Amino acid sequence: LIAARYIRLNLRDSFAQTVRQILYSRIREGGESQLMREIRNLAIAPGKAPNLDSIITFNFDDVLEQSLGNIDVDVPFHVVTDVEIKTKPGFLPIYHVHGYLPREEALSGDTKLILSEDDYHARYSDIYNWSNIVQINKFRENSCLFIGLSFSDPNLRRLLDIAQKQRGDDEVQHFLVRRRYSV
């Protein structure tokens, strides 16, 4: 977190582009993990409506979107990266709550990434930020499946606590899938 802060200060306007170059240099084109195939299978639904309410990702990449686009089944999805983007009925919203760096699309000058300590502090202090609102609403109203998270992010735990407090005694349950801790 601290290193990202110093790197952003030094790279300034080229920070997002540099992160994108490094990110995609480590991702194989067309390569797909078993985990990505399983996530994609969760998104496939009979008929025209998505099977899932939504996907919230903390990743910057478009690997999931590419995976959904490279299959024979039509999975209509819509990438949401800020408050201005409205979700479309019948489409699976994919919320990139820490920013989005698509492999091919041009980046805007105001591409925001939540990567450094000061970014997390700003997000934490802005309780009305669109991504905080989306997460609280989803955590409160839906059963959520968390894949591969460590839950070391204090803001994520805070949002889960807020959602649980708002929900009260309702029995919405969340689930975590991750590698086992080594003994």
PDB file of C-alpha atoms in Angstrom:
ATOM      1  CA  LEU A   1       0.000   0.000   0.000  1.00  0.00           C
ATOM      2  CA  ILE A   2       2.784   2.416   0.881  1.00  0.00           C
ATOM      3  CA  ALA A   3       4.869   1.480  -2.177  1.00  0.00           C
ATOM      4  CA  ALA A   4       1.846   2.073  -4.433  1.00  0.00           C
ATOM      5  CA  ARG A   5       1.514   5.551  -2.964  1.00  0.00           C
ATOM      6  CA  TYR A   6       5.106   6.458  -3.822  1.00  0.00           C
ATOM      7  CA  ILE A   7       4.864   4.924  -7.278  1.00  0.00           C
ATOM      8  CA  ARG A   8       1.682   6.916  -8.005  1.00  0.00           C
ATOM      9  CA  LEU A   9       3.394  10.121  -6.872  1.00  0.00           C
ATOM     10  CA  ASN A  10       6.307   9.487  -9.219  1.00  0.00           C
ATOM     11  CA  LEU A  11       4.337   8.292 -12.248  1.00  0.00           C
ATOM     12  CA  ARG A  12       1.474  10.801 -11.908  1.00  0.00           C
ATOM     13  CA  ASP A  13      -0.551  10.768 -15.155  1.00  0.00           C
ATOM     14  CA  SER A  14       0.984   7.535 -16.445  1.00  0.00           C
ATOM     15  CA  PHE A  15       0.193   5.534 -13.289  1.00  0.00           C
ATOM     16  CA  ALA A  16      -2.944   3.747 -14.583  1.00  0.00           C
ATOM     17  CA  GLN A  17      -1.330   2.999 -17.958  1.00  0.00           C
ATOM     18  CA  THR A  18       1.762   1.573 -16.248  1.00  0.00           C
ATOM     19  CA  VAL A  19      -0.317  -0.591 -13.907  1.00  0.00           C
ATOM     20  CA  ARG A  20      -2.276  -1.861 -16.913  1.00  0.00           C
ATOM     21  CA  GLN A  21       0.902  -2.747 -18.838  1.00  0.00           C
ATOM     22  CA  ILE A  22       2.295  -4.668 -15.887  1.00  0.00           C
ATOM     23  CA  LEU A  23      -1.044  -6.332 -15.123  1.00  0.00           C
ATOM     24  CA  TYR A  24      -1.597  -7.694 -18.634  1.00  0.00           C
ATOM     25  CA  SER A  25       2.046  -8.675 -19.111  1.00  0.00           C
ATOM     26  CA  ARG A  26       1.352 -11.350 -16.481  1.00  0.00           C
ATOM     27  CA  ILE A  27      -1.974 -12.570 -17.887  1.00  0.00           C
ATOM     28  CA  ARG A  28      -1.900 -15.058 -20.739  1.00  0.00           C
ATOM     29  CA  GLU A  29      -4.128 -14.152 -23.678  1.00  0.00           C
ATOM     30  CA  GLY A  30      -6.839 -16.792 -24.031  1.00  0.00           C
ATOM     31  CA  GLY A  31      -5.568 -18.720 -21.019  1.00  0.00           C
ATOM     32  CA  GLU A  32      -8.245 -19.510 -18.506  1.00  0.00           C
ATOM     33  CA  SER A  33      -8.067 -20.992 -15.041  1.00  0.00           C
ATOM     34  CA  GLN A  34     -10.436 -23.572 -13.620  1.00  0.00           C
ATOM     35  CA  LEU A  35     -11.575 -20.937 -11.104  1.00  0.00           C
ATOM     36  CA  MET A  36     -12.489 -18.513 -13.906  1.00  0.00           C
ATOM     37  CA  ARG A  37     -14.455 -21.259 -15.683  1.00  0.00           C
ATOM     38  CA  GLU A  38     -16.378 -21.967 -12.463  1.00  0.00           C
ATOM     39  CA  ILE A  39     -17.169 -18.271 -11.920  1.00  0.00           C
ATOM     40  CA  ARG A  40     -18.320 -18.042 -15.523  1.00  0.00           C
ATOM     41  CA  ASN A  41     -20.564 -21.098 -15.012  1.00  0.00           C
ATOM     42  CA  LEU A  42     -22.220 -19.340 -12.071  1.00  0.00           C
ATOM     43  CA  ALA A  43     -23.061 -16.436 -14.378  1.00  0.00           C
ATOM     44  CA  ILE A  44     -24.646 -18.588 -17.105  1.00  0.00           C
ATOM     45  CA  ALA A  45     -28.412 -18.687 -16.809  1.00  0.00           C
ATOM     46  CA  PRO A  46     -31.200 -20.256 -18.803  1.00  0.00           C
ATOM     47  CA  GLY A  47     -33.280 -17.697 -20.648  1.00  0.00           C
ATOM     48  CA  LYS A  48     -32.343 -14.058 -20.893  1.00  0.00           C
ATOM     49  CA  ALA A  49     -31.889 -13.033 -17.261  1.00  0.00           C
ATOM     50  CA  PRO A  50     -28.530 -13.498 -15.532  1.00  0.00           C
ATOM     51  CA  ASN A  51     -28.321 -16.251 -12.929  1.00  0.00           C
ATOM     52  CA  LEU A  52     -26.596 -13.971 -10.432  1.00  0.00           C
ATOM     53  CA  ASP A  53     -27.801 -10.678  -9.007  1.00  0.00           C
ATOM     54  CA  SER A  54     -24.389  -9.136  -9.685  1.00  0.00           C
ATOM     55  CA  ILE A  55     -20.649  -9.621  -9.427  1.00  0.00           C
ATOM     56  CA  ILE A  56     -18.492  -7.328  -7.344  1.00  0.00           C
ATOM     57  CA  THR A  57     -14.804  -7.564  -8.129  1.00  0.00           C
ATOM     58  CA  PHE A  58     -11.858  -5.858  -6.527  1.00  0.00           C
ATOM     59  CA  ASN A  59      -9.694  -6.720  -9.558  1.00  0.00           C
ATOM     60  CA  PHE A  60      -8.766  -4.110 -12.153  1.00  0.00           C
ATOM     61  CA  ASP A  61      -8.535  -6.524 -15.095  1.00  0.00           C
ATOM     62  CA  ASP A  62     -11.125  -7.565 -17.675  1.00  0.00           C
ATOM     63  CA  VAL A  63     -10.359 -11.308 -17.455  1.00  0.00           C
ATOM     64  CA  LEU A  64     -13.901 -12.153 -16.345  1.00  0.00           C
ATOM     65  CA  GLU A  65     -15.461 -10.038 -19.073  1.00  0.00           C
ATOM     66  CA  GLN A  66     -13.201 -11.650 -21.699  1.00  0.00           C
ATOM     67  CA  SER A  67     -14.125 -15.102 -20.376  1.00  0.00           C
ATOM     68  CA  LEU A  68     -17.844 -14.330 -20.617  1.00  0.00           C
ATOM     69  CA  GLY A  69     -17.409 -12.976 -24.137  1.00  0.00           C
ATOM     70  CA  ASN A  70     -15.463 -15.998 -25.388  1.00  0.00           C
ATOM     71  CA  ILE A  71     -18.130 -18.667 -24.943  1.00  0.00           C
ATOM     72  CA  ASP A  72     -20.990 -19.853 -27.110  1.00  0.00           C
ATOM     73  CA  VAL A  73     -23.615 -18.977 -24.505  1.00  0.00           C
ATOM     74  CA  ASP A  74     -24.862 -15.388 -24.504  1.00  0.00           C
ATOM     75  CA  VAL A  75     -24.263 -13.900 -21.062  1.00  0.00           C
ATOM     76  CA  PRO A  76     -25.289 -10.258 -21.276  1.00  0.00           C
ATOM     77  CA  PHE A  77     -23.204  -8.256 -18.821  1.00  0.00           C
ATOM     78  CA  HIS A  78     -22.562  -4.617 -18.102  1.00  0.00           C
ATOM     79  CA  VAL A  79     -19.376  -3.236 -16.551  1.00  0.00           C
ATOM     80  CA  VAL A  80     -20.000  -0.662 -13.817  1.00  0.00           C
ATOM     81  CA  THR A  81     -17.050   1.465 -12.743  1.00  0.00           C
ATOM     82  CA  ASP A  82     -18.618   4.552 -11.197  1.00  0.00           C
ATOM     83  CA  VAL A  83     -21.842   6.180 -10.111  1.00  0.00           C
ATOM     84  CA  GLU A  84     -22.599   7.551 -13.586  1.00  0.00           C
ATOM     85  CA  ILE A  85     -22.967   4.116 -15.176  1.00  0.00           C
ATOM     86  CA  LYS A  86     -26.485   2.751 -14.831  1.00  0.00           C
ATOM     87  CA  THR A  87     -27.166  -0.967 -14.873  1.00  0.00           C
ATOM     88  CA  LYS A  88     -29.254  -2.347 -17.725  1.00  0.00           C
ATOM     89  CA  PRO A  89     -32.266  -4.625 -17.085  1.00  0.00           C
ATOM     90  CA  GLY A  90     -31.548  -8.234 -18.072  1.00  0.00           C
ATOM     91  CA  PHE A  91     -27.792  -7.675 -17.899  1.00  0.00           C
ATOM     92  CA  LEU A  92     -25.439  -9.012 -15.237  1.00  0.00           C
ATOM     93  CA  PRO A  93     -23.794  -5.990 -13.607  1.00  0.00           C
ATOM     94  CA  ILE A  94     -20.079  -6.469 -12.932  1.00  0.00           C
ATOM     95  CA  TYR A  95     -19.011  -3.821 -10.423  1.00  0.00           C
ATOM     96  CA  HIS A  96     -15.300  -2.963 -10.451  1.00  0.00           C
ATOM     97  CA  VAL A  97     -15.250  -1.188  -7.106  1.00  0.00           C
ATOM     98  CA  HIS A  98     -11.477  -0.577  -6.997  1.00  0.00           C
ATOM     99  CA  GLY A  99     -11.175   0.582 -10.612  1.00  0.00           C
ATOM    100  CA  TYR A 100     -11.104  -0.930 -14.065  1.00  0.00           C
ATOM    101  CA  LEU A 101      -8.278  -1.261 -16.562  1.00  0.00           C
ATOM    102  CA  PRO A 102      -9.639  -2.949 -19.699  1.00  0.00           C
ATOM    103  CA  ARG A 103      -6.984  -4.574 -21.853  1.00  0.00           C
ATOM    104  CA  GLU A 104      -7.903  -2.804 -25.114  1.00  0.00           C
ATOM    105  CA  GLU A 105     -10.036   0.271 -24.397  1.00  0.00           C
ATOM    106  CA  ALA A 106      -8.510   3.713 -24.069  1.00  0.00           C
ATOM    107  CA  LEU A 107      -8.117   4.951 -20.511  1.00  0.00           C
ATOM    108  CA  SER A 108      -9.598   8.263 -19.534  1.00  0.00           C
ATOM    109  CA  GLY A 109      -7.434  10.844 -17.817  1.00  0.00           C
ATOM    110  CA  ASP A 110      -9.405  10.416 -14.607  1.00  0.00           C
ATOM    111  CA  THR A 111      -9.097   6.612 -14.344  1.00  0.00           C
ATOM    112  CA  LYS A 112      -9.169   5.949 -10.619  1.00  0.00           C
ATOM    113  CA  LEU A 113      -7.567   2.918  -9.005  1.00  0.00           C
ATOM    114  CA  ILE A 114      -7.858   1.991  -5.351  1.00  0.00           C
ATOM    115  CA  LEU A 115      -4.380   0.622  -4.789  1.00  0.00           C
ATOM    116  CA  SER A 116      -2.428   2.778  -2.389  1.00  0.00           C
ATOM    117  CA  GLU A 117      -2.893   3.579   1.263  1.00  0.00           C
ATOM    118  CA  ASP A 118      -4.179   7.088   0.587  1.00  0.00           C
ATOM    119  CA  ASP A 119      -6.734   5.660  -1.874  1.00  0.00           C
ATOM    120  CA  TYR A 120      -8.072   3.336   0.818  1.00  0.00           C
ATOM    121  CA  HIS A 121      -8.205   6.176   3.325  1.00  0.00           C
ATOM    122  CA  ALA A 122     -10.151   8.369   0.894  1.00  0.00           C
ATOM    123  CA  ARG A 123     -12.617   5.548   0.176  1.00  0.00           C
ATOM    124  CA  TYR A 124     -12.991   4.804   3.882  1.00  0.00           C
ATOM    125  CA  SER A 125     -13.770   8.425   4.720  1.00  0.00           C
ATOM    126  CA  ASP A 126     -16.313   8.873   1.898  1.00  0.00           C
ATOM    127  CA  ILE A 127     -19.222   6.803   3.201  1.00  0.00           C
ATOM    128  CA  TYR A 128     -21.440   7.953   0.324  1.00  0.00           C
ATOM    129  CA  ASN A 129     -19.045   6.822  -2.376  1.00  0.00           C
ATOM    130  CA  TRP A 130     -20.919   4.807  -5.029  1.00  0.00           C
ATOM    131  CA  SER A 131     -18.865   1.652  -4.441  1.00  0.00           C
ATOM    132  CA  ASN A 132     -19.466   1.722  -0.680  1.00  0.00           C
ATOM    133  CA  ILE A 133     -23.220   2.115  -1.270  1.00  0.00           C
ATOM    134  CA  VAL A 134     -23.325  -0.724  -3.828  1.00  0.00           C
ATOM    135  CA  GLN A 135     -21.400  -3.057  -1.539  1.00  0.00           C
ATOM    136  CA  ILE A 136     -23.512  -2.286   1.529  1.00  0.00           C
ATOM    137  CA  ASN A 137     -26.730  -2.824  -0.446  1.00  0.00           C
ATOM    138  CA  LYS A 138     -25.541  -6.125  -1.937  1.00  0.00           C
ATOM    139  CA  PHE A 139     -24.176  -7.390   1.396  1.00  0.00           C
ATOM    140  CA  ARG A 140     -27.422  -6.460   3.153  1.00  0.00           C
ATOM    141  CA  GLU A 141     -29.889  -7.840   0.595  1.00  0.00           C
ATOM    142  CA  ASN A 142     -28.144 -10.901  -0.891  1.00  0.00           C
ATOM    143  CA  SER A 143     -26.240 -14.007   0.053  1.00  0.00           C
ATOM    144  CA  CYS A 144     -22.739 -13.372  -1.210  1.00  0.00           C
ATOM    145  CA  LEU A 145     -20.028 -15.772  -2.299  1.00  0.00           C
ATOM    146  CA  PHE A 146     -16.545 -14.388  -1.659  1.00  0.00           C
ATOM    147  CA  ILE A 147     -13.858 -16.076  -3.727  1.00  0.00           C
ATOM    148  CA  GLY A 148     -10.206 -15.847  -2.773  1.00  0.00           C
ATOM    149  CA  LEU A 149     -10.436 -12.906  -0.381  1.00  0.00           C
ATOM    150  CA  SER A 150      -8.283 -12.657   2.724  1.00  0.00           C
ATOM    151  CA  PHE A 151     -10.620 -10.198   4.453  1.00  0.00           C
ATOM    152  CA  SER A 152      -7.560  -8.197   5.496  1.00  0.00           C
ATOM    153  CA  ASP A 153      -9.178  -5.035   4.073  1.00  0.00           C
ATOM    154  CA  PRO A 154     -10.647  -3.149   7.064  1.00  0.00           C
ATOM    155  CA  ASN A 155     -13.006  -1.187   4.780  1.00  0.00           C
ATOM    156  CA  LEU A 156     -14.555  -4.413   3.463  1.00  0.00           C
ATOM    157  CA  ARG A 157     -15.075  -5.697   7.006  1.00  0.00           C
ATOM    158  CA  ARG A 158     -16.573  -2.325   7.978  1.00  0.00           C
ATOM    159  CA  LEU A 159     -19.044  -2.457   5.065  1.00  0.00           C
ATOM    160  CA  LEU A 160     -20.042  -6.021   5.996  1.00  0.00           C
ATOM    161  CA  ASP A 161     -20.621  -4.894   9.602  1.00  0.00           C
ATOM    162  CA  ILE A 162     -22.767  -1.955   8.446  1.00  0.00           C
ATOM    163  CA  ALA A 163     -24.832  -4.248   6.192  1.00  0.00           C
ATOM    164  CA  GLN A 164     -25.325  -6.773   9.003  1.00  0.00           C
ATOM    165  CA  LYS A 165     -26.417  -4.026  11.403  1.00  0.00           C
ATOM    166  CA  GLN A 166     -28.911  -2.657   8.839  1.00  0.00           C
ATOM    167  CA  ARG A 167     -30.187  -6.140   8.067  1.00  0.00           C
ATOM    168  CA  GLY A 168     -30.815  -6.972  11.713  1.00  0.00           C
ATOM    169  CA  ASP A 169     -31.710 -10.564  12.476  1.00  0.00           C
ATOM    170  CA  ASP A 170     -32.542 -11.574   8.888  1.00  0.00           C
ATOM    171  CA  GLU A 171     -30.747 -14.728   7.846  1.00  0.00           C
ATOM    172  CA  VAL A 172     -28.740 -13.578   4.841  1.00  0.00           C
ATOM    173  CA  GLN A 173     -25.605 -15.683   4.817  1.00  0.00           C
ATOM    174  CA  HIS A 174     -22.299 -15.096   3.121  1.00  0.00           C
ATOM    175  CA  PHE A 175     -19.792 -17.737   2.080  1.00  0.00           C
ATOM    176  CA  LEU A 176     -16.035 -17.689   1.514  1.00  0.00           C
ATOM    177  CA  VAL A 177     -14.094 -19.946  -0.858  1.00  0.00           C
ATOM    178  CA  ARG A 178     -10.328 -19.792  -0.559  1.00  0.00           C
ATOM    179  CA  ARG A 179      -7.272 -21.943  -0.225  1.00  0.00           C
ATOM    180  CA  ARG A 180      -6.820 -23.606   3.113  1.00  0.00           C
ATOM    181  CA  TYR A 181      -4.408 -22.087   5.503  1.00  0.00           C
ATOM    182  CA  SER A 182      -1.313 -24.224   5.899  1.00  0.00           C
ATOM    183  CA  VAL A 183      -1.019 -25.887   9.292  1.00  0.00           C
TER     184      VAL A 183
END
